[in-house]
Short mmCIF file of C-alpha atoms in Angstrom, two decimals:
data_model
loop_
_atom_site.label_atom_id
_atom_site.label_comp_id
_atom_site.label_asym_id
_atom_site.label_seq_id
_atom_site.Cartn_x
_atom_site.Cartn_y
_atom_site.Cartn_z
CA MET A 111 -13.36 -4.16 24.57
CA ASP A 112 -12.64 -7.18 26.82
CA VAL A 113 -15.83 -8.82 25.50
CA ILE A 114 -14.54 -8.45 21.94
CA TYR A 115 -11.24 -10.12 22.81
CA VAL A 116 -13.02 -12.99 24.57
CA LYS A 117 -15.25 -13.46 21.51
CA GLN A 118 -12.21 -13.35 19.25
CA ALA A 119 -10.43 -16.02 21.31
CA LEU A 120 -13.47 -18.33 21.19
CA ILE A 121 -13.96 -17.96 17.44
CA LEU A 122 -10.23 -18.39 16.80
CA LYS A 123 -10.27 -21.61 18.83
CA GLU A 124 -13.14 -22.87 16.67
CA ALA A 125 -11.31 -21.89 13.47
CA LYS A 126 -8.08 -23.58 14.59
CA LYS A 127 -10.01 -26.75 15.35
CA LEU A 128 -11.53 -26.66 11.87
CA TYR A 129 -8.14 -26.12 10.27
CA LYS A 130 -6.59 -29.01 12.21
CA LYS A 131 -9.38 -31.26 10.97
CA LEU A 132 -8.72 -30.30 7.36
CA ALA A 133 -4.94 -30.60 7.75
CA THR A 134 -5.23 -34.25 8.76
CA ASP A 135 -7.36 -35.09 5.73
CA LYS A 136 -5.75 -37.34 3.10
CA ASP A 137 -6.35 -34.68 0.46
CA PRO A 138 -3.81 -31.86 1.07
CA MET A 139 -5.82 -29.52 -1.15
CA LYS A 140 -8.48 -29.10 1.55
CA SER A 141 -6.05 -27.25 3.79
CA LEU A 142 -4.85 -25.17 0.80
CA TYR A 143 -8.45 -24.17 0.06
CA MET A 144 -8.78 -22.90 3.61
CA ILE A 145 -5.42 -21.11 3.47
CA ASP A 146 -6.62 -19.25 0.37
CA ILE A 147 -9.78 -18.09 2.16
CA ILE A 148 -7.81 -17.16 5.29
CA GLN A 149 -5.42 -14.99 3.27
CA ARG A 150 -8.20 -13.30 1.31
CA LEU A 151 -9.89 -12.42 4.61
CA SER A 152 -6.56 -10.99 5.93
CA ILE A 153 -6.52 -13.16 9.04
CA GLU A 154 -3.43 -15.20 8.09
CA HIS A 155 -1.48 -13.83 11.07
CA HIS A 156 -3.60 -16.08 13.30
CA PHE A 157 -2.48 -19.15 11.33
CA ALA A 158 1.16 -18.35 10.50
CA GLU A 159 2.62 -21.63 11.81
CA GLU A 160 -0.14 -23.78 10.34
CA ILE A 161 0.18 -22.15 6.92
CA GLU A 162 3.95 -22.52 6.82
CA GLU A 163 3.74 -26.21 7.80
CA ALA A 164 1.16 -26.91 5.07
CA LEU A 165 3.16 -25.08 2.41
CA GLU A 166 6.38 -26.88 3.33
CA LYS A 167 4.64 -30.25 2.94
CA GLN A 168 3.22 -29.25 -0.43
CA HIS A 169 6.59 -27.89 -1.55
CA ILE A 170 8.25 -31.23 -0.85
CA VAL A 171 5.68 -32.90 -3.09
CA LEU A 172 6.16 -30.48 -5.98
CA SER A 173 9.97 -30.40 -5.67
CA SER A 174 10.12 -33.93 -7.09
CA ASN A 175 9.59 -34.19 -10.85
CA ILE A 176 7.78 -37.52 -10.54
CA ASN A 177 5.52 -36.34 -7.72
CA SER A 178 4.77 -33.04 -9.45
CA ILE A 179 3.73 -34.87 -12.64
CA ASP A 180 1.46 -37.16 -10.61
CA PHE A 181 -0.01 -34.12 -8.83
CA VAL A 182 -0.78 -32.32 -12.10
CA ASN A 183 -2.32 -35.43 -13.68
CA SER A 184 -4.52 -36.18 -10.68
CA HIS A 185 -5.84 -32.66 -10.00
CA GLU A 186 -7.96 -30.06 -11.72
CA LEU A 187 -6.46 -26.89 -13.23
CA TYR A 188 -7.75 -24.85 -10.27
CA ASP A 189 -5.89 -27.06 -7.75
CA VAL A 190 -2.61 -26.94 -9.67
CA ALA A 191 -2.73 -23.16 -10.12
CA LEU A 192 -3.76 -22.54 -6.50
CA ALA A 193 -0.93 -24.68 -5.12
CA PHE A 194 1.57 -22.92 -7.38
CA ARG A 195 0.41 -19.44 -6.32
CA LEU A 196 0.25 -20.14 -2.59
CA LEU A 197 3.73 -21.68 -2.60
CA ARG A 198 5.33 -18.81 -4.49
CA GLN A 199 3.52 -16.25 -2.34
CA GLY A 200 4.91 -18.05 0.71
CA GLY A 201 8.48 -17.86 -0.58
CA HIS A 202 8.76 -21.44 -1.86
CA TYR A 203 10.14 -21.76 -5.37
CA VAL A 204 8.11 -23.90 -7.75
CA LYS A 205 9.23 -24.48 -11.32
CA PRO A 206 6.93 -22.96 -13.93
CA ASP A 207 7.03 -26.22 -15.89
CA LEU A 208 4.20 -27.34 -13.62
CA PHE A 209 1.97 -26.03 -16.42
CA ASP A 210 3.93 -27.73 -19.23
CA SER A 211 1.32 -30.36 -19.97
CA LEU A 212 -1.24 -27.59 -20.44
CA MET A 213 0.86 -25.50 -22.80
CA CYS A 214 1.84 -28.52 -24.90
CA ASN A 215 -1.73 -28.66 -26.19
CA LYS A 216 -2.81 -26.68 -29.20
CA ARG A 217 -4.69 -23.44 -28.53
CA ASN A 218 -7.98 -24.81 -29.84
CA THR A 219 -7.63 -27.90 -27.65
CA ILE A 220 -7.03 -25.71 -24.59
CA ARG A 221 -10.04 -23.55 -25.50
CA GLU A 222 -12.26 -26.65 -25.77
CA LYS A 223 -10.96 -28.16 -22.54
CA PHE A 224 -10.83 -25.09 -20.28
CA GLY A 225 -12.90 -22.45 -22.05
CA GLU A 226 -15.78 -22.81 -19.57
CA ASP A 227 -13.63 -23.54 -16.52
CA VAL A 228 -13.77 -19.98 -15.25
CA LYS A 229 -12.63 -20.94 -11.75
CA GLY A 230 -9.55 -22.71 -13.10
CA LEU A 231 -8.74 -19.90 -15.55
CA ILE A 232 -8.92 -17.28 -12.79
CA ALA A 233 -6.61 -19.37 -10.61
CA MET A 234 -4.16 -19.78 -13.51
CA TYR A 235 -4.29 -16.05 -14.29
CA GLU A 236 -3.56 -15.19 -10.64
CA ALA A 237 -0.75 -17.77 -10.47
CA SER A 238 0.89 -16.35 -13.60
CA GLN A 239 1.22 -12.93 -11.90
CA LEU A 240 4.01 -14.38 -9.76
CA SER A 241 6.44 -14.86 -12.63
CA ILE A 242 10.03 -13.75 -12.23
CA GLU A 243 12.42 -12.31 -14.81
CA GLY A 244 13.10 -14.69 -17.66
CA GLU A 245 10.03 -16.87 -17.15
CA ASP A 246 8.52 -16.32 -20.59
CA HIS A 247 6.56 -19.52 -20.08
CA LEU A 248 4.48 -17.96 -17.30
CA ASN A 249 4.02 -14.79 -19.32
CA ASP A 250 2.53 -16.93 -22.09
CA ILE A 251 0.20 -18.52 -19.55
CA ARG A 252 -0.89 -15.07 -18.33
CA HIS A 253 -1.72 -13.96 -21.88
CA LEU A 254 -3.53 -17.24 -22.61
CA SER A 255 -5.63 -17.21 -19.44
CA SER A 256 -6.46 -13.53 -19.97
CA GLU A 257 -7.54 -14.25 -23.54
CA LEU A 258 -9.75 -17.17 -22.48
CA LEU A 259 -11.33 -15.18 -19.65
CA HIS A 260 -12.17 -12.32 -22.02
CA GLU A 261 -13.72 -14.83 -24.40
CA TRP A 262 -15.72 -16.30 -21.51
CA LEU A 263 -16.97 -12.80 -20.63
CA SER A 264 -18.08 -12.19 -24.23
CA ARG A 265 -20.25 -15.34 -24.01
CA HIS A 266 -21.54 -14.78 -20.44
CA GLN A 267 -22.09 -11.05 -20.05
CA ASN A 268 -25.12 -11.60 -17.79
CA HIS A 269 -23.54 -14.34 -15.69
CA SER A 270 -23.53 -13.79 -11.91
CA GLU A 271 -19.71 -13.98 -11.87
CA ALA A 272 -19.13 -11.65 -14.83
CA ILE A 273 -18.39 -8.60 -12.65
CA TYR A 274 -16.04 -10.65 -10.47
CA VAL A 275 -14.11 -11.91 -13.52
CA THR A 276 -13.87 -8.36 -14.92
CA ASN A 277 -12.44 -7.09 -11.63
CA ILE A 278 -9.88 -9.90 -11.47
CA LEU A 279 -8.64 -9.11 -14.96
CA GLN A 280 -8.24 -5.46 -14.04
CA TYR A 281 -6.96 -5.91 -10.49
CA PRO A 282 -5.22 -9.30 -10.01
CA LEU A 283 -4.95 -10.52 -6.44
CA HIS A 284 -1.16 -10.18 -6.31
CA TYR A 285 -1.30 -6.48 -7.21
CA GLY A 286 -3.73 -5.41 -4.50
CA LEU A 287 -4.30 -5.55 -0.77
CA SER A 288 -6.53 -8.49 0.12
CA ARG A 289 -8.13 -6.58 2.99
CA PHE A 290 -9.65 -4.08 0.55
CA MET A 291 -10.58 -6.40 -2.30
CA ASP A 292 -14.07 -7.63 -3.13
CA LYS A 293 -14.88 -10.68 -1.01
CA THR A 294 -18.48 -11.17 -2.08
CA LYS A 295 -17.82 -14.41 -3.95
CA PHE A 296 -15.76 -15.95 -1.17
CA LEU A 297 -18.21 -14.96 1.52
CA THR A 298 -20.91 -16.69 -0.52
CA ASP A 299 -18.74 -19.83 -0.61
CA LEU A 300 -18.33 -19.60 3.17
CA LYS A 301 -22.08 -19.42 3.71
CA VAL A 302 -22.53 -22.56 1.61
CA ASN A 303 -20.06 -24.35 3.86
CA ASN A 304 -21.51 -23.62 7.32
CA GLU A 305 -18.41 -24.96 9.04
CA TRP A 306 -16.30 -22.14 7.61
CA THR A 307 -18.49 -19.19 8.68
CA CYS A 308 -16.28 -18.81 11.77
CA LEU A 309 -13.60 -17.40 9.43
CA GLU A 310 -15.89 -14.57 8.37
CA GLU A 311 -16.69 -13.80 12.01
CA LEU A 312 -13.00 -13.72 12.83
CA ALA A 313 -12.35 -11.34 9.92
CA LYS A 314 -15.09 -8.96 11.11
CA ILE A 315 -13.56 -8.75 14.58
CA ASN A 316 -10.16 -7.93 13.09
CA VAL A 317 -11.38 -4.82 11.29
CA SER A 318 -9.97 -1.70 12.99
CA ILE A 319 -12.19 1.38 13.26
CA LEU A 320 -10.30 4.66 13.07
CA ARG A 321 -11.99 6.32 16.05
CA TRP A 322 -9.25 8.91 16.46
CA TRP A 323 -10.70 10.90 13.54
CA LYS A 324 -14.02 11.33 15.37
CA ASP A 325 -12.48 11.72 18.82
CA LEU A 326 -10.41 14.70 17.65
CA GLY A 327 -13.51 16.47 16.32
CA MET A 328 -12.42 16.45 12.68
CA ALA A 329 -15.59 14.72 11.46
CA LYS A 330 -17.81 17.31 13.17
CA GLU A 331 -16.29 20.20 11.21
CA THR A 332 -18.22 20.74 7.97
CA MET A 333 -15.01 21.38 6.04
CA PHE A 334 -13.71 17.88 6.86
CA ALA A 335 -16.99 15.95 7.03
CA GLN A 336 -16.60 14.51 3.51
CA TYR A 337 -13.09 13.18 4.14
CA GLN A 338 -12.55 9.43 4.38
CA PRO A 339 -9.57 8.50 6.58
CA LEU A 340 -10.07 4.82 5.76
CA LYS A 341 -8.84 5.60 2.22
CA TRP A 342 -5.68 7.17 3.64
CA TYR A 343 -5.16 3.99 5.65
CA LEU A 344 -4.32 2.28 2.34
CA TRP A 345 -0.91 3.98 2.27
CA PRO A 346 0.25 2.54 5.63
CA MET A 347 -1.32 -0.79 4.65
CA ALA A 348 1.02 -0.88 1.66
CA CYS A 349 4.03 0.22 3.77
CA PHE A 350 3.42 -1.88 6.91
CA THR A 351 1.95 -5.11 5.55
CA ASP A 352 2.69 -7.26 8.59
CA PRO A 353 -0.44 -7.56 10.78
CA SER A 354 1.67 -6.96 13.89
CA PHE A 355 2.17 -3.33 12.79
CA SER A 356 -1.43 -2.33 13.48
CA GLU A 357 -0.53 0.50 15.87
CA GLU A 358 2.16 1.79 13.51
CA ARG A 359 -0.31 1.89 10.61
CA ILE A 360 -2.78 3.94 12.63
CA GLU A 361 -0.08 6.40 13.76
CA LEU A 362 1.09 6.89 10.17
CA THR A 363 -2.50 7.33 8.95
CA LYS A 364 -2.88 10.30 11.30
CA VAL A 365 0.07 12.04 9.66
CA ILE A 366 -1.12 11.22 6.15
CA SER A 367 -4.62 12.48 6.93
CA LEU A 368 -3.19 15.82 8.03
CA ILE A 369 -1.16 16.15 4.83
CA TYR A 370 -4.34 15.70 2.76
CA VAL A 371 -6.29 18.14 4.93
CA ILE A 372 -3.56 20.79 4.88
CA ASP A 373 -3.13 20.41 1.12
CA ASP A 374 -6.82 21.31 0.67
CA ILE A 375 -6.61 24.18 3.14
CA PHE A 376 -3.66 25.75 1.33
CA ASP A 377 -4.99 25.03 -2.18
CA VAL A 378 -8.66 25.87 -1.74
CA HIS A 379 -9.96 27.14 1.57
CA GLY A 380 -7.47 29.60 3.10
CA THR A 381 -6.54 33.17 2.19
CA ILE A 382 -2.86 34.13 1.97
CA GLU A 383 -3.17 36.09 5.23
CA GLN A 384 -4.72 33.12 7.03
CA LEU A 385 -2.18 30.66 5.61
CA THR A 386 0.72 32.92 6.61
CA LEU A 387 -0.60 33.19 10.18
CA PHE A 388 -1.24 29.43 10.26
CA THR A 389 2.38 28.74 9.27
CA ASP A 390 3.74 31.33 11.69
CA LEU A 391 1.82 29.81 14.62
CA ALA A 392 3.07 26.32 13.69
CA THR A 393 6.64 27.65 13.46
CA ARG A 394 6.31 29.02 17.00
CA TRP A 395 4.37 25.88 18.02
CA THR A 396 1.63 27.85 19.75
CA LEU A 397 -2.10 28.49 19.54
CA THR A 398 -1.77 32.04 20.89
CA GLY A 399 -3.21 34.25 18.17
CA ALA A 400 -5.14 31.42 16.54
CA GLU A 401 -8.45 33.14 17.38
CA GLU A 402 -8.01 35.13 14.15
CA LEU A 403 -8.24 31.92 12.13
CA PRO A 404 -11.49 30.22 11.03
CA ASP A 405 -12.56 27.24 13.14
CA PHE A 406 -11.50 24.59 10.62
CA MET A 407 -7.94 25.97 10.60
CA LYS A 408 -7.79 26.17 14.40
CA ILE A 409 -8.92 22.54 14.64
CA CYS A 410 -6.30 21.48 12.12
CA LEU A 411 -3.53 23.39 13.91
CA SER A 412 -4.43 21.86 17.27
CA PHE A 413 -4.56 18.47 15.56
CA ILE A 414 -0.95 18.93 14.35
CA TYR A 415 0.22 19.72 17.88
CA LYS A 416 -1.74 16.88 19.48
CA ILE A 417 -0.74 14.02 17.21
CA THR A 418 2.89 15.20 17.13
CA ASN A 419 3.14 15.46 20.92
CA ASP A 420 1.33 12.15 21.39
CA PHE A 421 3.56 10.47 18.82
CA ALA A 422 6.74 11.77 20.47
CA GLU A 423 5.51 10.66 23.90
CA LYS A 424 4.80 7.12 22.64
CA VAL A 425 8.27 6.86 21.09
CA TYR A 426 9.88 8.17 24.28
CA LYS A 427 8.02 5.71 26.51
CA LYS A 428 8.93 2.80 24.26
CA HIS A 429 12.54 3.64 23.40
CA GLY A 430 13.70 6.43 25.73
CA LEU A 431 14.24 8.77 22.77
CA ASN A 432 12.21 11.96 22.32
CA PRO A 433 11.93 12.89 18.62
CA ILE A 434 9.77 15.99 19.19
CA ASP A 435 12.35 18.50 17.84
CA THR A 436 12.88 16.52 14.63
CA LEU A 437 9.13 16.14 14.14
CA LYS A 438 8.53 19.86 14.67
CA LYS A 439 11.20 20.78 12.14
CA SER A 440 9.71 18.42 9.56
CA TRP A 441 6.24 19.99 10.00
CA ILE A 442 7.64 23.54 9.75
CA LEU A 443 9.60 22.65 6.62
CA TYR A 444 6.46 21.17 5.05
CA LEU A 445 4.20 24.13 5.91
CA ASN A 446 6.67 26.69 4.58
CA SER A 447 6.86 24.70 1.36
CA VAL A 448 3.09 24.62 0.77
CA LEU A 449 2.91 28.31 1.78
CA LYS A 450 5.43 29.13 -0.95
CA GLU A 451 3.24 27.32 -3.48
CA ALA A 452 0.22 29.27 -2.21
CA HIS A 453 2.09 32.57 -2.78
CA TRP A 454 2.97 31.52 -6.33
CA LEU A 455 -0.63 30.66 -7.11
CA ASN A 456 -2.03 33.78 -5.43
CA SER A 457 0.30 36.06 -7.41
CA GLY A 458 -0.17 34.19 -10.68
CA HIS A 459 3.61 33.74 -10.80
CA LEU A 460 5.02 30.54 -12.26
CA PRO A 461 8.51 29.79 -10.96
CA LYS A 462 11.21 28.19 -13.06
CA ALA A 463 10.90 24.42 -13.39
CA ASN A 464 13.87 23.62 -11.14
CA GLU A 465 12.71 26.12 -8.49
CA TYR A 466 9.27 24.49 -8.53
CA LEU A 467 10.77 21.00 -8.30
CA ASN A 468 13.16 21.90 -5.47
CA ASN A 469 10.18 23.13 -3.47
CA GLY A 470 8.12 20.18 -4.71
CA ILE A 471 10.54 17.83 -2.98
CA VAL A 472 9.02 18.96 0.31
CA SER A 473 5.44 19.94 -0.54
CA PRO A 474 4.09 16.39 -1.12
CA GLY A 475 4.88 15.65 2.55
CA VAL A 476 6.87 12.50 1.74
CA HIS A 477 9.62 13.44 4.21
CA LEU A 478 6.98 13.83 6.95
CA VAL A 479 5.68 10.31 6.36
CA LEU A 480 9.14 8.74 6.10
CA ILE A 481 10.47 10.48 9.22
CA HIS A 482 7.47 9.36 11.27
CA ALA A 483 7.84 5.84 9.86
CA PHE A 484 11.53 5.91 10.80
CA PHE A 485 10.69 6.50 14.46
CA LEU A 486 8.04 3.76 14.48
CA PHE A 487 10.50 0.90 14.10
CA ASP A 488 12.31 -0.79 16.96
CA HIS A 489 15.73 -0.07 15.42
CA ILE A 490 15.71 3.49 16.75
CA GLN A 491 17.13 2.36 20.09
CA ASP A 492 20.46 1.98 18.26
CA ILE A 493 20.52 5.24 16.30
CA THR A 494 23.07 7.94 17.01
CA LYS A 495 22.99 11.72 17.27
CA GLU A 496 24.65 11.84 13.85
CA THR A 497 21.69 9.97 12.34
CA ILE A 498 19.24 12.42 13.91
CA ALA A 499 21.33 15.32 12.61
CA ILE A 500 20.93 13.99 9.06
CA LEU A 501 17.16 13.97 9.48
CA ASP A 502 17.19 17.47 10.98
CA ASP A 503 19.50 19.26 8.57
CA ASP A 504 20.11 17.32 5.38
CA PHE A 505 17.55 14.74 4.34
CA PRO A 506 19.14 11.71 2.62
CA ASN A 507 19.09 11.62 -1.18
CA ILE A 508 16.89 8.55 -1.12
CA MET A 509 14.18 10.56 0.66
CA TYR A 510 14.43 13.40 -1.85
CA SER A 511 14.30 10.96 -4.76
CA VAL A 512 11.11 9.38 -3.47
CA ALA A 513 9.55 12.85 -3.14
CA LYS A 514 10.68 13.90 -6.63
CA ILE A 515 9.31 10.70 -8.15
CA LEU A 516 5.95 11.32 -6.48
CA ARG A 517 5.89 14.98 -7.54
CA LEU A 518 6.83 14.28 -11.17
CA SER A 519 4.47 11.30 -11.42
CA ASP A 520 1.57 13.27 -9.98
CA ASP A 521 2.19 16.22 -12.31
CA LEU A 522 2.54 13.94 -15.32
CA GLU A 523 -0.75 12.27 -14.51
CA GLY A 524 -2.49 15.61 -14.84
CA ASP A 525 -5.38 17.12 -12.93
CA LYS A 526 -6.10 16.24 -9.34
CA ASN A 527 -8.97 13.97 -8.48
CA GLY A 528 -12.50 15.22 -7.86
CA ASP A 529 -11.94 15.63 -4.10
CA GLN A 530 -9.56 18.54 -4.62
CA ASN A 531 -10.80 21.63 -6.39
CA GLY A 532 -7.78 23.91 -6.11
CA LEU A 533 -5.26 24.86 -8.79
CA ASP A 534 -1.90 23.44 -7.88
CA GLY A 535 0.53 24.29 -10.67
CA SER A 536 2.75 21.58 -12.09
CA TYR A 537 6.26 20.89 -13.30
CA LEU A 538 4.88 20.74 -16.85
CA ASP A 539 3.33 24.21 -16.57
CA CYS A 540 6.54 25.70 -15.19
CA TYR A 541 8.72 24.00 -17.81
CA MET A 542 6.53 25.13 -20.72
CA ASN A 543 6.36 28.67 -19.34
CA GLU A 544 10.16 28.71 -19.14
CA HIS A 545 10.58 27.15 -22.62
CA LYS A 546 7.86 28.80 -24.66
CA ASP A 547 8.98 27.26 -27.96
CA ILE A 548 8.26 23.63 -27.02
CA SER A 549 5.03 21.68 -27.37
CA ALA A 550 3.04 19.94 -24.63
CA GLU A 551 4.21 16.57 -25.98
CA GLU A 552 7.86 17.64 -25.72
CA ALA A 553 7.29 18.84 -22.17
CA GLN A 554 5.76 15.48 -21.27
CA ARG A 555 8.74 13.65 -22.75
CA HIS A 556 11.06 15.85 -20.69
CA ASN A 557 9.00 15.09 -17.57
CA GLN A 558 9.22 11.37 -18.29
CA TYR A 559 12.99 11.69 -18.73
CA ARG A 560 13.34 13.43 -15.35
CA LEU A 561 11.17 10.75 -13.79
CA ARG A 562 13.36 7.93 -15.16
CA LEU A 563 16.45 9.80 -14.00
CA GLU A 564 15.13 10.22 -10.45
CA LYS A 565 14.24 6.53 -10.24
CA GLU A 566 17.81 5.66 -11.19
CA ILE A 567 19.21 8.17 -8.68
CA GLY A 568 16.91 6.80 -5.98
CA PHE A 569 18.02 3.23 -6.69
CA ASN A 570 21.72 4.21 -6.49
CA ALA A 571 21.09 6.20 -3.30
CA GLU A 572 19.47 3.14 -1.76
CA LEU A 573 22.49 0.98 -2.64
CA ASN A 574 24.88 3.58 -1.21
CA LEU A 575 22.85 3.85 1.98
CA ILE A 576 22.94 0.08 2.45
CA LYS A 577 26.72 0.05 1.86
CA GLN A 578 27.22 2.77 4.49
CA LEU A 579 25.10 0.88 7.01
CA VAL A 580 27.03 -2.33 6.37
CA ILE A 581 30.34 -0.50 6.85
CA ARG A 582 29.05 0.97 10.12
CA ASN A 583 27.78 -2.48 11.19
CA GLU A 584 24.23 -1.14 11.49
CA PHE A 585 22.91 -3.46 8.81
CA THR A 586 23.80 -7.05 7.98
CA GLU A 587 24.57 -8.08 4.42
CA ASP A 588 21.70 -10.56 4.61
#
């Protein structure tokens, strides 16, 4: 491991030297090109100060009407769009009228001028994704660039960049996680510019391998061999986007992986007798009696105990607070919830819609993820016994709303994906069984109504929570 860190330090030194060289160039776009590559490779945390300094300089230029006009007139469409996107991504406001000269042209003129400029059109399309409410101008640009890119695709179906353009139209950069997006095109650009290959090497070193999955023996068990914990890592990546939260992301992935595994066990692989024993052993937090369970369930049970105890120990060592009792209660609550669903499915009984939804608040495991996330932040050194009591006995409305939104959204979407073969019931099924005179379309409309309602409740709960924290001086108004 020490060798890896030494190699990382050497390559980072080389990359910093390269960046410094570009930053002193008379053309500021050269450093912006490199910033774009750095961000797409998810290594921007190594260059935080350099990136901020470059963006501040560029923002000063574009804040002046005269300078911004000169910049637009002296640069290609790609440069203008890239500068706009990078600045807005970095929190610097740039007026959308940067594209005014483009939109003043007639549509046919724009098509003739930029119709084959696929690089510029992609950059403009990605820049337009960062519009804010009321910026109809940028929405027009998004529609125009999308239209021109689709026209380009119709003329160049066999072009080497056709697949890349198709992916961009479907998954714009701003709506994804750069670490998991296709980098083929940019890696090709890096190989053309030999100086920049150090960035690719740095990115490779920064990739974390989830060894805990193999170390705990999960991958050796046939039942879990097809699972892909790297996919589950996407959830923590979306929650903890800052690179400094690497350890927190891994800890949360462990919990999420268990939720997926247990969901399959209770839906597909376990009998009611086995599931009841499994839940009883977890409630008593023991492995005594687990010999009656199949190996894959024993492994899973021991995995619950191990990651929970390890998690609690890490929190205690870091903050002097042991959350083990709260974590145990959250696991027991979750397991009893999925056991109840298993009983419904085994008996062929469909509960009433509200009964299903009340249980469905817990069965997605949202509270498990949020409670673990709560203990991962440094703020816990200031929490009180009253706060812990809320987590133990009466989960906040905002937590329930998140769970309801997930449950209703998942049920509205329909069948589970191909990885899960069990029958899971749904709010729609329960509602239609309870109201036999309504159609499937009416049930869907009702589901959508409940979903909108929960989103509104969740938003209000969030505002109320913030107000309470401000009153208690646990949260600043900023």
